[in-house]
Coordinates of C-alpha atoms and ligand atoms in Angstrom, one line a residue:
M777 CA -0.7 -9.0 17.9
T778 CA -4.4 -8.9 17.5
N779 CA -6.1 -5.6 17.6
I780 CA -9.4 -6.8 18.9
P781 CA -11.4 -3.7 19.5
N782 CA -14.2 -5.2 21.5
A783 CA -14.8 -4.3 25.0
R784 CA -12.3 -6.7 26.4
S785 CA -9.5 -5.7 24.1
I786 CA -10.2 -2.1 24.3
L787 CA -9.2 -2.5 27.9
R788 CA -6.3 -4.8 27.0
K789 CA -4.8 -2.5 24.4
G790 CA -5.7 0.6 26.4
L791 CA -7.4 1.6 23.1
M792 CA -10.5 3.5 22.7
L793 CA -13.0 6.2 22.5
A794 CA -12.9 9.3 20.5
G795 CA -13.6 12.9 20.0
G796 CA -14.3 15.9 22.2
A797 CA -18.0 16.3 23.1
T798 CA -18.9 12.7 22.7
A799 CA -16.2 11.6 25.0
L800 CA -17.2 14.0 27.7
V801 CA -20.8 12.9 27.5
L802 CA -19.8 9.3 27.7
A803 CA -17.6 10.0 30.7
A804 CA -20.3 11.9 32.3
C805 CA -22.8 9.1 32.0
A806 CA -20.3 6.5 33.0
P807 CA -21.8 4.2 35.6
Q808 CA -21.6 5.6 39.1
T809 CA -23.4 2.6 40.6
A810 CA -20.6 1.4 42.7
Q811 CA -19.9 4.7 44.3
K812 CA -23.4 5.9 44.9
D813 CA -25.6 2.8 45.5
A814 CA -25.3 0.1 48.0
V815 CA -22.7 -2.6 47.0
T816 CA -25.1 -5.5 46.3
P817 CA -25.1 -8.4 43.8
E818 CA -27.8 -6.5 41.9
S819 CA -25.8 -3.3 41.7
A820 CA -22.8 -5.3 40.5
K821 CA -24.9 -6.7 37.7
S822 CA -26.2 -3.3 36.6
F823 CA -22.7 -1.9 36.8
I824 CA -21.5 -4.6 34.5
A825 CA -24.4 -4.1 32.1
E826 CA -23.7 -0.4 31.8
V827 CA -20.0 -1.0 31.4
E828 CA -20.5 -3.5 28.6
Q829 CA -22.9 -1.2 26.8
Q830 CA -20.5 1.7 27.0
L831 CA -17.5 -0.3 25.9
T832 CA -19.2 -1.9 22.9
G833 CA -20.1 1.4 21.4
L834 CA -16.7 2.9 22.0
G835 CA -14.8 -0.1 20.6
E836 CA -15.7 0.6 17.1
E837 CA -14.6 4.2 17.2
A838 CA -11.3 3.3 18.7
A839 CA -10.8 0.6 16.2
R840 CA -11.3 2.9 13.3
A841 CA -8.9 5.5 14.7
S842 CA -6.3 2.9 15.3
W843 CA -6.8 1.3 11.9
I844 CA -6.3 4.6 10.1
R845 CA -3.2 5.4 12.1
A846 CA -1.7 1.9 11.5
T847 CA -2.3 2.1 7.8
Y848 CA -1.4 5.7 7.3
I849 CA 1.0 7.1 9.9
T850 CA 1.0 10.9 10.0
E851 CA 1.2 13.5 12.6
D852 CA -2.6 13.8 12.4
T853 CA -3.5 10.2 12.6
Q854 CA -1.2 9.8 15.5
W855 CA -2.8 12.7 17.3
L856 CA -6.3 11.2 16.7
E857 CA -5.4 7.8 17.9
A858 CA -3.6 9.0 21.0
R859 CA -6.5 11.2 21.9
T860 CA -8.9 8.3 21.5
V861 CA -6.7 5.9 23.4
S862 CA -6.3 8.4 26.3
R863 CA -10.0 8.9 26.7
I864 CA -10.8 5.2 26.7
T865 CA -7.9 4.5 29.1
E866 CA -9.3 7.1 31.5
L867 CA -12.7 5.4 31.4
A868 CA -11.3 1.9 31.7
V869 CA -9.2 2.8 34.7
K870 CA -12.3 4.3 36.3
Y871 CA -14.2 1.1 35.7
A872 CA -11.4 -1.0 37.0
K873 CA -11.3 1.0 40.2
Q874 CA -15.1 0.7 40.5
A875 CA -15.0 -3.0 39.9
A876 CA -12.7 -3.4 42.9
S877 CA -15.4 -1.9 45.2
F878 CA -17.4 -5.2 44.8
D879 CA -14.5 -7.3 46.2
A880 CA -16.2 -7.3 49.6
I881 CA -19.2 -9.2 48.3
A882 CA -17.4 -11.4 45.8
D883 CA -18.7 -14.6 47.4
R884 CA -22.3 -13.4 46.9
L885 CA -21.9 -12.8 43.2
D886 CA -22.9 -15.2 40.4
P887 CA -19.8 -16.7 38.7
G888 CA -20.4 -14.7 35.5
T889 CA -20.5 -11.3 37.2
R890 CA -17.5 -12.2 39.4
R891 CA -15.5 -13.1 36.3
K892 CA -16.5 -9.9 34.5
L893 CA -15.4 -7.8 37.4
H894 CA -12.1 -9.6 37.5
L895 CA -11.7 -9.1 33.7
L896 CA -12.3 -5.4 34.2
K897 CA -9.6 -5.2 36.8
I898 CA -6.9 -6.9 34.7
G899 CA -8.1 -5.7 31.3
L900 CA -5.7 -2.8 30.6
T901 CA -2.3 -3.6 29.1
L902 CA -1.0 -0.1 30.0
P903 CA -3.1 1.4 32.8
A904 CA -2.7 5.2 33.3
P905 CA -2.5 6.9 36.6
G906 CA -5.6 8.8 37.6
R907 CA -4.0 12.3 37.8
E908 CA -4.8 14.9 35.2
G909 CA -3.0 14.6 31.9
A910 CA -1.4 11.2 32.6
A911 CA -3.6 9.1 30.3
Q912 CA -2.9 11.5 27.4
E913 CA 0.9 11.4 28.1
L914 CA 0.9 7.6 28.2
A915 CA -1.2 7.4 25.0
D916 CA 1.1 9.9 23.2
L917 CA 4.2 7.8 24.2
S918 CA 2.6 4.6 23.1
T919 CA 1.5 5.8 19.7
D920 CA 4.8 7.5 19.2
L921 CA 6.8 4.4 20.0
D922 CA 4.7 2.2 17.7
S923 CA 5.0 4.7 14.9
T924 CA 8.7 5.2 15.3
Y925 CA 9.4 1.5 15.1
S926 CA 7.0 1.1 12.1
K927 CA 8.7 4.0 10.2
G928 CA 12.1 2.6 10.8
K929 CA 14.5 2.5 7.7
F930 CA 18.2 2.4 7.4
E931 CA 20.9 2.6 4.8
F932 CA 22.1 -0.6 3.2
K933 CA 24.3 -0.6 0.1
G934 CA 23.5 3.1 -0.6
K935 CA 19.7 2.6 -0.4
M936 CA 17.2 3.2 2.4
I937 CA 15.5 -0.1 3.2
T938 CA 12.6 -1.2 5.5
L939 CA 12.4 -4.1 7.9
D940 CA 10.6 -6.3 5.3
D941 CA 13.3 -5.6 2.7
A942 CA 16.0 -6.4 5.3
S943 CA 14.2 -9.6 6.4
E944 CA 14.0 -10.9 2.9
I945 CA 17.7 -10.3 2.2
M946 CA 18.6 -11.8 5.6
A947 CA 16.6 -14.9 4.9
N948 CA 18.6 -15.6 1.7
S949 CA 22.0 -14.0 2.2
R950 CA 24.9 -16.3 3.2
N951 CA 27.4 -13.5 3.4
P952 CA 28.4 -12.8 7.1
E953 CA 29.5 -9.2 6.4
E954 CA 26.2 -8.5 4.7
L955 CA 24.2 -10.2 7.5
K956 CA 26.1 -8.2 10.1
A957 CA 25.3 -4.9 8.2
L958 CA 21.6 -5.8 8.0
W959 CA 21.5 -6.7 11.7
T960 CA 23.4 -3.6 12.8
G961 CA 21.4 -1.3 10.5
W962 CA 18.0 -2.4 11.8
H963 CA 19.1 -2.2 15.4
S964 CA 20.2 1.4 14.8
I965 CA 16.5 2.5 14.6
A966 CA 15.9 1.7 18.3
P967 CA 18.1 4.0 20.5
P968 CA 15.8 7.1 19.9
M969 CA 13.0 5.1 21.6
R970 CA 14.8 4.3 24.8
A971 CA 14.0 7.5 26.8
N972 CA 10.3 7.4 25.8
Y973 CA 10.1 3.7 26.6
A974 CA 11.5 4.4 30.1
K975 CA 8.9 7.1 30.6
L976 CA 6.1 4.8 29.5
V977 CA 7.3 2.1 32.0
G978 CA 7.2 4.7 34.8
L979 CA 3.7 5.9 34.0
A980 CA 2.1 2.5 33.4
N981 CA 3.6 1.2 36.6
E982 CA 2.1 4.1 38.5
G983 CA -1.2 3.2 36.9
A984 CA -0.9 -0.5 37.8
K985 CA -0.1 0.4 41.5
E986 CA -3.3 2.5 41.7
L987 CA -5.2 -0.6 40.6
G988 CA -3.6 -2.6 43.4
F989 CA -0.9 -4.4 41.4
A990 CA 2.8 -4.5 42.3
D991 CA 3.7 -3.4 38.8
V992 CA 2.6 -3.9 35.2
G993 CA 4.2 -7.3 35.0
D994 CA 2.2 -8.4 38.0
L995 CA -0.9 -7.2 36.1
W996 CA 0.0 -9.0 32.9
R997 CA 0.7 -12.3 34.8
G998 CA -2.8 -11.9 36.4
G999 CA -4.6 -12.8 33.2
Y1000 CA -4.4 -16.6 33.4
D1001 CA -7.1 -17.8 35.8
M1002 CA -4.4 -18.5 38.4
P1003 CA -2.4 -16.5 40.9
A1004 CA 0.1 -14.3 39.1
A1005 CA 3.0 -15.8 41.0
D1006 CA 2.0 -19.3 39.9
F1007 CA 1.9 -18.2 36.3
A1008 CA 5.6 -17.3 36.1
K1009 CA 6.4 -20.8 37.5
E1010 CA 4.0 -22.4 35.0
T1011 CA 6.0 -20.8 32.1
D1012 CA 9.3 -22.1 33.6
R1013 CA 7.8 -25.6 34.0
L1014 CA 6.8 -25.6 30.3
W1015 CA 10.2 -24.4 29.3
D1016 CA 11.9 -27.1 31.3
Q1017 CA 9.9 -29.6 29.4
V1018 CA 11.1 -28.4 26.0
K1019 CA 14.6 -27.2 26.8
P1020 CA 16.5 -30.4 26.2
L1021 CA 15.1 -30.5 22.6
Y1022 CA 16.1 -26.8 22.1
Q1023 CA 19.6 -27.6 23.3
E1024 CA 20.0 -30.5 20.8
L1025 CA 18.8 -28.3 18.0
H1026 CA 21.1 -25.4 19.0
C1027 CA 24.0 -27.8 19.1
Y1028 CA 23.3 -29.3 15.7
V1029 CA 22.7 -25.9 14.0
R1030 CA 25.8 -24.4 15.5
G1031 CA 27.8 -27.3 14.1
A1032 CA 26.3 -26.7 10.7
L1033 CA 27.0 -23.0 10.8
N1034 CA 30.6 -23.7 11.9
A1035 CA 31.0 -26.1 9.0
R1036 CA 29.6 -23.5 6.6
Y1037 CA 31.3 -20.3 7.8
G1038 CA 34.4 -21.5 9.7
D1039 CA 35.7 -20.8 13.2
A1040 CA 36.3 -17.1 12.6
V1041 CA 32.6 -16.4 12.0
Q1042 CA 31.0 -19.1 14.1
A1043 CA 33.0 -21.0 16.7
K1044 CA 32.2 -24.6 17.5
T1045 CA 31.4 -23.7 21.1
G1046 CA 29.6 -20.8 22.8
P1047 CA 26.6 -18.9 21.6
I1048 CA 25.5 -18.7 18.0
R1049 CA 26.0 -15.3 16.2
A1050 CA 22.5 -14.0 16.1
D1051 CA 22.6 -12.6 12.5
L1052 CA 23.5 -16.0 11.0
L1053 CA 20.1 -17.6 11.8
G1054 CA 18.1 -16.1 9.0
N1055 CA 15.8 -13.9 11.1
M1056 CA 16.4 -10.4 12.6
W1057 CA 15.8 -11.6 16.1
A1058 CA 17.0 -15.2 15.6
Q1059 CA 13.5 -16.2 16.7
E1060 CA 12.7 -18.6 13.9
W1061 CA 15.4 -20.2 11.8
G1062 CA 13.4 -21.9 9.0
T1063 CA 14.9 -19.7 6.3
I1064 CA 18.4 -21.2 6.8
Y1065 CA 17.1 -24.7 6.7
P1066 CA 19.0 -25.4 3.5
L1067 CA 22.2 -24.9 5.5
V1068 CA 21.4 -27.7 7.9
A1069 CA 19.3 -30.0 5.7
P1070 CA 20.2 -33.7 6.4
K1071 CA 21.8 -35.3 3.3
G1072 CA 19.5 -37.9 1.8
Q1073 CA 16.7 -37.2 4.2
D1074 CA 15.7 -33.8 2.9
S1075 CA 12.2 -33.6 1.4
G1076 CA 13.3 -31.2 -1.2
I1077 CA 10.2 -29.1 -0.8
D1078 CA 11.2 -25.4 -1.0
L1079 CA 7.8 -23.9 -0.2
T1080 CA 8.8 -20.3 -1.1
A1081 CA 10.0 -21.5 -4.5
R1082 CA 6.9 -23.7 -5.0
L1083 CA 4.5 -20.8 -4.2
K1084 CA 6.4 -18.6 -6.7
A1085 CA 6.5 -21.4 -9.3
K1086 CA 2.7 -21.8 -9.0
A1087 CA 2.2 -18.0 -9.5
Y1088 CA 0.9 -17.4 -6.0
D1089 CA 0.6 -13.7 -5.1
P1090 CA -0.3 -12.3 -1.7
L1091 CA -4.0 -12.4 -2.5
K1092 CA -3.9 -16.0 -3.5
M1093 CA -2.0 -16.8 -0.3
V1094 CA -4.9 -15.4 1.7
K1095 CA -7.5 -17.0 -0.4
T1096 CA -5.7 -20.3 0.1
G1097 CA -5.8 -19.8 3.9
E1098 CA -9.5 -19.0 3.7
A1099 CA -10.1 -22.1 1.7
F1100 CA -8.6 -24.2 4.4
F1101 CA -10.9 -22.8 7.0
S1102 CA -13.8 -23.2 4.6
S1103 CA -12.9 -26.9 4.1
I1104 CA -13.4 -27.6 7.8
G1105 CA -16.8 -25.9 7.7
F1106 CA -16.1 -22.2 8.7
A1107 CA -18.2 -19.7 6.8
P1108 CA -16.4 -17.7 4.1
L1109 CA -14.8 -14.4 5.0
P1110 CA -17.2 -11.4 4.4
E1111 CA -16.8 -9.3 1.3
T1112 CA -15.6 -6.4 3.4
F1113 CA -12.6 -8.5 4.5
W1114 CA -11.3 -8.3 0.9
T1115 CA -12.1 -4.7 0.3
R1116 CA -10.8 -3.3 3.7
S1117 CA -7.8 -5.5 4.6
Q1118 CA -4.3 -4.3 3.9
I1119 CA -2.7 -7.3 2.3
T1120 CA 0.5 -5.7 0.9
R1121 CA 2.6 -2.7 1.8
P1122 CA 1.0 0.4 0.2
E1123 CA 3.3 2.7 -1.8
G1124 CA 4.1 6.2 -0.7
R1125 CA 3.1 6.2 2.9
D1126 CA 4.2 4.8 6.3
V1127 CA 2.3 1.9 7.8
V1128 CA 2.7 -0.6 10.6
C1129 CA 3.8 -3.6 8.7
H1130 CA 3.9 -6.0 11.6
A1131 CA 1.1 -8.4 10.8
S1132 CA -2.1 -8.1 12.8
A1133 CA -5.8 -9.2 12.7
W1134 CA -8.6 -6.7 13.5
D1135 CA -12.2 -6.9 14.5
I1136 CA -13.6 -3.5 13.9
D1137 CA -17.2 -3.7 15.1
A1138 CA -17.5 -7.0 17.0
R1139 CA -19.9 -8.1 14.1
D1140 CA -18.6 -8.8 10.6
D1141 CA -15.9 -6.2 9.9
I1142 CA -12.9 -8.4 10.4
R1143 CA -9.6 -7.6 8.5
I1144 CA -6.0 -8.4 8.4
K1145 CA -3.1 -5.9 8.0
M1146 CA 0.0 -7.4 6.5
C1147 CA 2.8 -6.5 4.2
T1148 CA 2.7 -9.9 2.6
R1149 CA 5.5 -11.3 0.4
V1150 CA 5.4 -14.6 -1.4
T1151 CA 7.4 -16.6 1.1
A1152 CA 6.8 -19.7 3.2
E1153 CA 7.1 -17.5 6.3
D1154 CA 4.3 -15.2 5.2
F1155 CA 2.2 -18.2 4.1
Q1156 CA 2.4 -19.3 7.7
T1157 CA 1.6 -15.8 9.0
V1158 CA -1.5 -15.5 6.7
H1159 CA -2.9 -18.6 8.5
H1160 CA -1.9 -17.2 11.8
E1161 CA -3.8 -14.0 11.3
L1162 CA -6.8 -15.7 9.8
G1163 CA -7.0 -17.8 12.9
H1164 CA -7.4 -14.6 14.9
N1165 CA -10.2 -13.4 12.6
Y1166 CA -12.1 -16.7 12.8
Y1167 CA -11.8 -16.7 16.6
Q1168 CA -13.1 -13.1 16.7
R1169 CA -16.0 -13.9 14.6
A1170 CA -16.8 -17.1 16.5
Y1171 CA -17.2 -15.2 19.9
K1172 CA -18.9 -12.1 18.6
D1173 CA -22.2 -13.1 20.2
Q1174 CA -20.7 -13.3 23.7
S1175 CA -21.3 -10.4 25.9
A1176 CA -18.7 -7.6 25.5
L1177 CA -16.3 -8.6 28.3
F1178 CA -16.3 -12.2 27.2
R1179 CA -15.2 -11.5 23.7
G1180 CA -11.6 -12.7 23.8
G1181 CA -9.5 -15.8 23.6
A1182 CA -9.8 -18.3 26.5
N1183 CA -6.4 -16.9 27.3
D1184 CA -4.2 -14.8 24.9
G1185 CA -2.1 -17.9 24.1
F1186 CA -5.2 -19.6 22.7
H1187 CA -5.8 -16.6 20.4
E1188 CA -2.2 -16.9 19.1
A1189 CA -2.5 -20.7 18.7
I1190 CA -5.5 -21.2 16.4
G1191 CA -4.1 -20.2 13.0
D1192 CA -0.8 -21.9 13.8
M1193 CA -2.7 -25.1 14.7
V1194 CA -4.4 -25.0 11.4
A1195 CA -1.1 -24.3 9.6
L1196 CA 0.4 -27.5 11.1
S1197 CA -1.9 -29.2 8.7
I1198 CA 0.1 -27.8 5.8
T1199 CA 1.7 -31.2 5.2
P1200 CA 3.2 -32.5 2.0
A1201 CA -0.1 -34.4 1.4
Y1202 CA -2.0 -31.2 1.7
L1203 CA 0.4 -29.3 -0.6
K1204 CA 0.0 -32.0 -3.2
Q1205 CA -3.8 -31.9 -2.8
I1206 CA -3.9 -28.2 -3.5
G1207 CA -1.4 -28.5 -6.4
V1208 CA 1.6 -26.7 -4.9
I1209 CA 3.8 -29.8 -5.2
D1210 CA 3.5 -32.7 -7.6
A1211 CA 4.6 -35.6 -5.4
E1212 CA 4.6 -36.4 -1.7
P1213 CA 8.0 -37.3 -0.2
D1214 CA 8.0 -40.7 1.4
S1215 CA 8.8 -41.5 5.0
S1216 CA 12.5 -41.6 4.4
K1217 CA 12.3 -37.8 4.3
D1218 CA 10.6 -37.4 7.7
I1219 CA 13.7 -36.2 9.5
G1220 CA 14.2 -33.4 7.0
L1221 CA 10.5 -32.4 7.3
L1222 CA 10.8 -32.5 11.1
L1223 CA 14.0 -30.6 11.2
E1224 CA 12.6 -27.9 9.0
Q1225 CA 9.6 -27.5 11.3
A1226 CA 11.8 -27.5 14.4
M1227 CA 13.8 -24.6 13.0
D1228 CA 10.7 -22.5 13.4
K1229 CA 8.7 -24.1 16.2
I1230 CA 11.4 -25.3 18.6
A1231 CA 13.9 -22.4 17.9
F1232 CA 11.2 -19.9 18.8
L1233 CA 10.6 -21.2 22.4
P1234 CA 13.3 -19.5 24.3
F1235 CA 12.7 -16.2 22.5
G1236 CA 9.0 -16.5 23.2
L1237 CA 9.8 -16.8 26.9
L1238 CA 12.6 -14.2 27.3
V1239 CA 10.9 -11.1 25.8
D1240 CA 8.5 -10.9 28.8
K1241 CA 11.1 -12.1 31.2
W1242 CA 13.0 -8.9 30.2
R1243 CA 9.8 -6.8 30.5
W1244 CA 8.9 -8.3 33.9
Q1245 CA 12.3 -7.4 35.2
V1246 CA 12.0 -3.9 33.8
F1247 CA 8.5 -3.3 35.2
S1248 CA 9.5 -4.6 38.6
G1249 CA 12.5 -2.3 38.7
E1250 CA 14.9 -5.3 39.0
V1251 CA 16.4 -3.8 35.8
A1252 CA 16.9 -0.1 35.8
T1253 CA 16.8 2.1 32.6
E1254 CA 20.6 2.3 32.5
N1255 CA 20.8 -1.5 32.3
Y1256 CA 18.2 -2.2 29.7
N1257 CA 20.5 -3.5 27.0
D1258 CA 22.8 -5.5 29.3
A1259 CA 19.8 -7.3 30.8
W1260 CA 18.4 -8.0 27.4
W1261 CA 21.6 -9.7 26.2
K1262 CA 22.0 -11.6 29.5
L1263 CA 18.6 -13.2 28.8
R1264 CA 19.3 -13.8 25.1
T1265 CA 22.5 -15.5 26.0
Q1266 CA 21.0 -17.5 28.8
Y1267 CA 17.8 -18.7 27.1
Q1268 CA 18.6 -18.6 23.4
G1269 CA 22.3 -19.1 23.4
V1270 CA 22.8 -16.3 20.9
A1271 CA 25.2 -13.4 20.8
A1272 CA 25.2 -10.0 19.0
P1273 CA 27.5 -9.9 15.9
I1274 CA 29.1 -6.7 17.2
A1275 CA 29.8 -5.3 20.7
R1276 CA 26.7 -3.7 22.4
S1277 CA 26.5 -1.1 25.1
E1278 CA 23.9 1.0 26.8
A1279 CA 24.0 3.4 23.9
D1280 CA 21.9 0.7 22.2
F1281 CA 18.3 -0.3 22.9
D1282 CA 18.1 -3.7 21.2
P1283 CA 14.8 -4.7 22.8
G1284 CA 13.3 -1.7 21.0
A1285 CA 14.2 -3.3 17.6
K1286 CA 11.5 -6.0 18.2
Y1287 CA 8.0 -4.9 17.4
H1288 CA 6.3 -6.0 20.6
I1289 CA 8.4 -3.8 22.8
P1290 CA 7.5 -0.4 21.2
G1291 CA 4.2 -1.9 20.3
N1292 CA 3.5 -2.9 23.9
T1293 CA 2.1 -6.3 23.1
P1294 CA 2.7 -8.9 25.8
Y1295 CA 4.8 -11.7 24.4
T1296 CA 4.3 -14.7 26.7
R1297 CA 1.2 -15.5 24.7
Y1298 CA 3.4 -16.7 21.8
F1299 CA 5.4 -19.0 24.0
L1300 CA 2.1 -20.5 25.3
A1301 CA 0.8 -20.7 21.8
R1302 CA 3.8 -22.8 20.6
I1303 CA 2.9 -25.4 23.2
L1304 CA -0.9 -25.1 22.9
Q1305 CA -1.0 -25.4 19.1
F1306 CA 0.4 -28.9 19.3
Q1307 CA -2.1 -29.9 22.0
F1308 CA -4.9 -28.6 19.8
Y1309 CA -3.5 -30.2 16.7
K1310 CA -3.0 -33.6 18.3
A1311 CA -6.6 -33.5 19.7
A1312 CA -7.8 -32.6 16.2
C1313 CA -5.8 -35.4 14.6
D1314 CA -7.0 -37.9 17.2
Q1315 CA -10.6 -36.8 16.5
A1316 CA -9.9 -37.3 12.8
G1317 CA -8.8 -40.9 13.6
W1318 CA -5.2 -40.2 12.3
K1319 CA -3.0 -43.2 12.9
G1320 CA 0.3 -42.2 11.2
P1321 CA 3.1 -40.1 12.6
L1322 CA 1.7 -36.9 14.1
H1323 CA 3.6 -34.6 11.8
R1324 CA 2.0 -36.1 8.7
C1325 CA -1.5 -35.4 9.8
S1326 CA -3.6 -32.9 8.0
F1327 CA -7.2 -32.3 9.0
Y1328 CA -7.9 -30.3 5.8
G1329 CA -11.5 -31.0 4.8
N1330 CA -12.6 -32.5 8.1
K1331 CA -15.9 -30.9 9.1
E1332 CA -16.1 -32.7 12.4
V1333 CA -12.8 -31.2 13.5
G1334 CA -14.0 -27.8 12.3
A1335 CA -17.3 -28.1 14.3
K1336 CA -15.5 -29.0 17.5
L1337 CA -13.0 -26.2 17.0
Q1338 CA -15.8 -23.7 16.3
A1339 CA -17.4 -24.7 19.6
M1340 CA -14.3 -23.9 21.5
L1341 CA -13.8 -20.6 19.7
E1342 CA -17.4 -19.6 20.4
T1343 CA -16.9 -19.9 24.2
G1344 CA -14.5 -17.0 24.0
L1345 CA -13.4 -15.8 27.4
S1346 CA -16.6 -16.8 29.1
K1347 CA -15.0 -19.7 31.0
P1348 CA -11.6 -20.2 32.6
W1349 CA -9.2 -21.4 30.0
P1350 CA -8.7 -24.9 31.6
D1351 CA -12.4 -25.5 30.9
A1352 CA -11.9 -24.7 27.2
L1353 CA -8.8 -26.8 27.0
E1354 CA -10.4 -29.7 28.7
A1355 CA -13.4 -29.5 26.4
Y1356 CA -11.2 -29.6 23.4
T1357 CA -8.3 -31.8 24.4
G1358 CA -9.4 -33.7 27.5
T1359 CA -6.7 -32.1 29.8
R1360 CA -6.8 -29.1 32.0
Q1361 CA -3.1 -28.4 31.8
M1362 CA -0.9 -26.7 29.3
D1363 CA 1.6 -29.4 28.5
A1364 CA 4.5 -30.1 26.2
S1365 CA 3.8 -33.8 25.6
A1366 CA 2.1 -33.2 22.2
I1367 CA 5.0 -31.1 20.9
A1368 CA 7.4 -33.7 22.3
E1369 CA 5.5 -36.5 20.5
Y1370 CA 5.6 -34.6 17.2
F1371 CA 9.3 -34.1 17.4
A1372 CA 10.3 -37.4 19.1
P1373 CA 12.0 -39.0 16.1
L1374 CA 14.0 -35.8 15.5
K1375 CA 15.2 -35.6 19.0
T1376 CA 16.7 -39.1 18.8
W1377 CA 18.3 -38.2 15.4
L1378 CA 19.7 -34.9 16.8
A1379 CA 21.2 -36.7 19.8
T1380 CA 23.0 -39.1 17.4
Q1381 CA 24.3 -36.2 15.2
N1382 CA 25.5 -34.4 18.3
E1383 CA 27.5 -37.3 19.7
G1384 CA 31.0 -36.2 20.4
R1385 CA 30.2 -32.5 20.2
S1386 CA 30.2 -30.4 23.3
C1387 CA 26.7 -29.0 23.5
G1388 CA 25.5 -26.0 25.4
W1389 CA 27.1 -22.5 25.5
Ligands
LIG2511 O1 3.5 -11.0 16.2 C1 3.2 -12.1 15.7 C2 2.0 -12.2 14.8 C3 1.0 -11.2 15.1 S1 0.1 -11.6 16.5 C4 2.5 -12.0 13.4 N1 3.9 -13.2 16.0 C5 5.1 -13.2 16.9 C6 6.2 -12.4 16.2 O2 6.1 -12.1 15.0 O3 7.2 -12.1 16.9 C7 3.7 -14.6 15.5 C8 4.8 -15.4 16.0 C9 5.5 -14.6 17.1
LIG2512 ZN1 -1.1 -13.3 16.4

């Protein structure tokens, strides 16, 4: 997630505003234009100008309240954040309703004003109903869910452990009983959140309906410069493009797990046991790459081990990420980034460890918040978060409502696109490895990448499929868990290691559900990052296989990227995509090109196996 406390994200997160008297004054002087004055193109412009001014000021206050709650969870910081969020939500809902009053003259408005009015209408992630007390109730629920998840701990081998402890053990353990205990332990933190989650869904849906949407899912799908109904089809189209590759990977990995653990633990057919894949949600499988590495073709680069051997610590990991961006011409991070970021888990207090990037003041106060460990996975995440921060800084001079990613998938894709340049050649250049594996190791390199990039795709899609069903009422509260596992089976082909029931609330064990962060953005980003990366490699004149391209040090690539980032949200995303890649469509051909040799290889490996589940 990014917490991007500028005007646009204030709306998006439902964040904002603070304290008593100030808030009342702000509410009192909120623009009344649309209600009192004639609805004209001029009044629309002055309405927007006032909204942008209000929201810019409020963003910083909200950001600070949220930051302190996320880095120091107590009763008091939760109270302060919820109060701030409730006030801003009330204001933003009011603005959204006022924005709708200009619909009648939409064709007389200049494109910029029309776009800003639209952004106001779709800006809230969780809109509150207008009735007295509803915004406060929604904000209390949302802060409480996020905090409950973040404080989650469970007993393992006689000790209370956190999610980051559990994830590290899970990445390295090859003991099915231990893996099952870790999986079950973490999922036990979620059932207490179910009732509050259901309440939150009810309230936010009521708010969405007041704004003219069918439900919250309809509102979320409306943020992509196309009709909401077309967007759902668009995600299915992209999934259809990559599904055959996922199915080959699933088949190959299941075979390897069967060979390792035997039929009693992992059968040759059917879904894969979710706790065997090296990640709590089976969303990325890179940590179990050693179990599936192709003999003779493995590159032998264990990045986690190499980082440790070269005495990397979390700070050095972040400095290395910054150095990459500097090498392509981005200005260094400000001094305050280093003094104000949370790079490791602090002792003695509860924090939100799920990684995020923050823009506190829409000027220079950008920060990350992570509980970084020295692993390949967190090295990737460091680049991911920095991508958000460089994006935020690039669009800071846009007007308030245009400070945002071209779409939210773009925001999630930038750091990842850069991290695709972490090739063996690059690692050798920065001294992490001593020699570059030759092309006979390409299949190993590609398989390792696919374990993260391809494995993630169905998960990236299904999280919001579940939420869309929940928001629309297609899935009732009493069927939450059943619906979750239907989707996980259908799309990922994974199964829980022990029987589940409606006494469980497994979606709640994934951060973005209690954290109320839309998830389709990550699915889009997996596709988009390869489109961006291929465009950058073409621009750099790269002639070799795509996966060996690193644009480290290429200032031309950096300049063109900076130009796209600066555009922010001011143009429909197809314009931004076209300017950078030459196409107006999100499309899987770049990711397909990247993994083409692997796909052929997997098909050969899977010959004679019965694939699917
Ligand atoms: O939540 C994140 C980032 C923060 S925006 C760490 N990601 C998703 C996840 O962890 O589930 C990045 C990949 C997918
Ligand atoms: Zn992110």
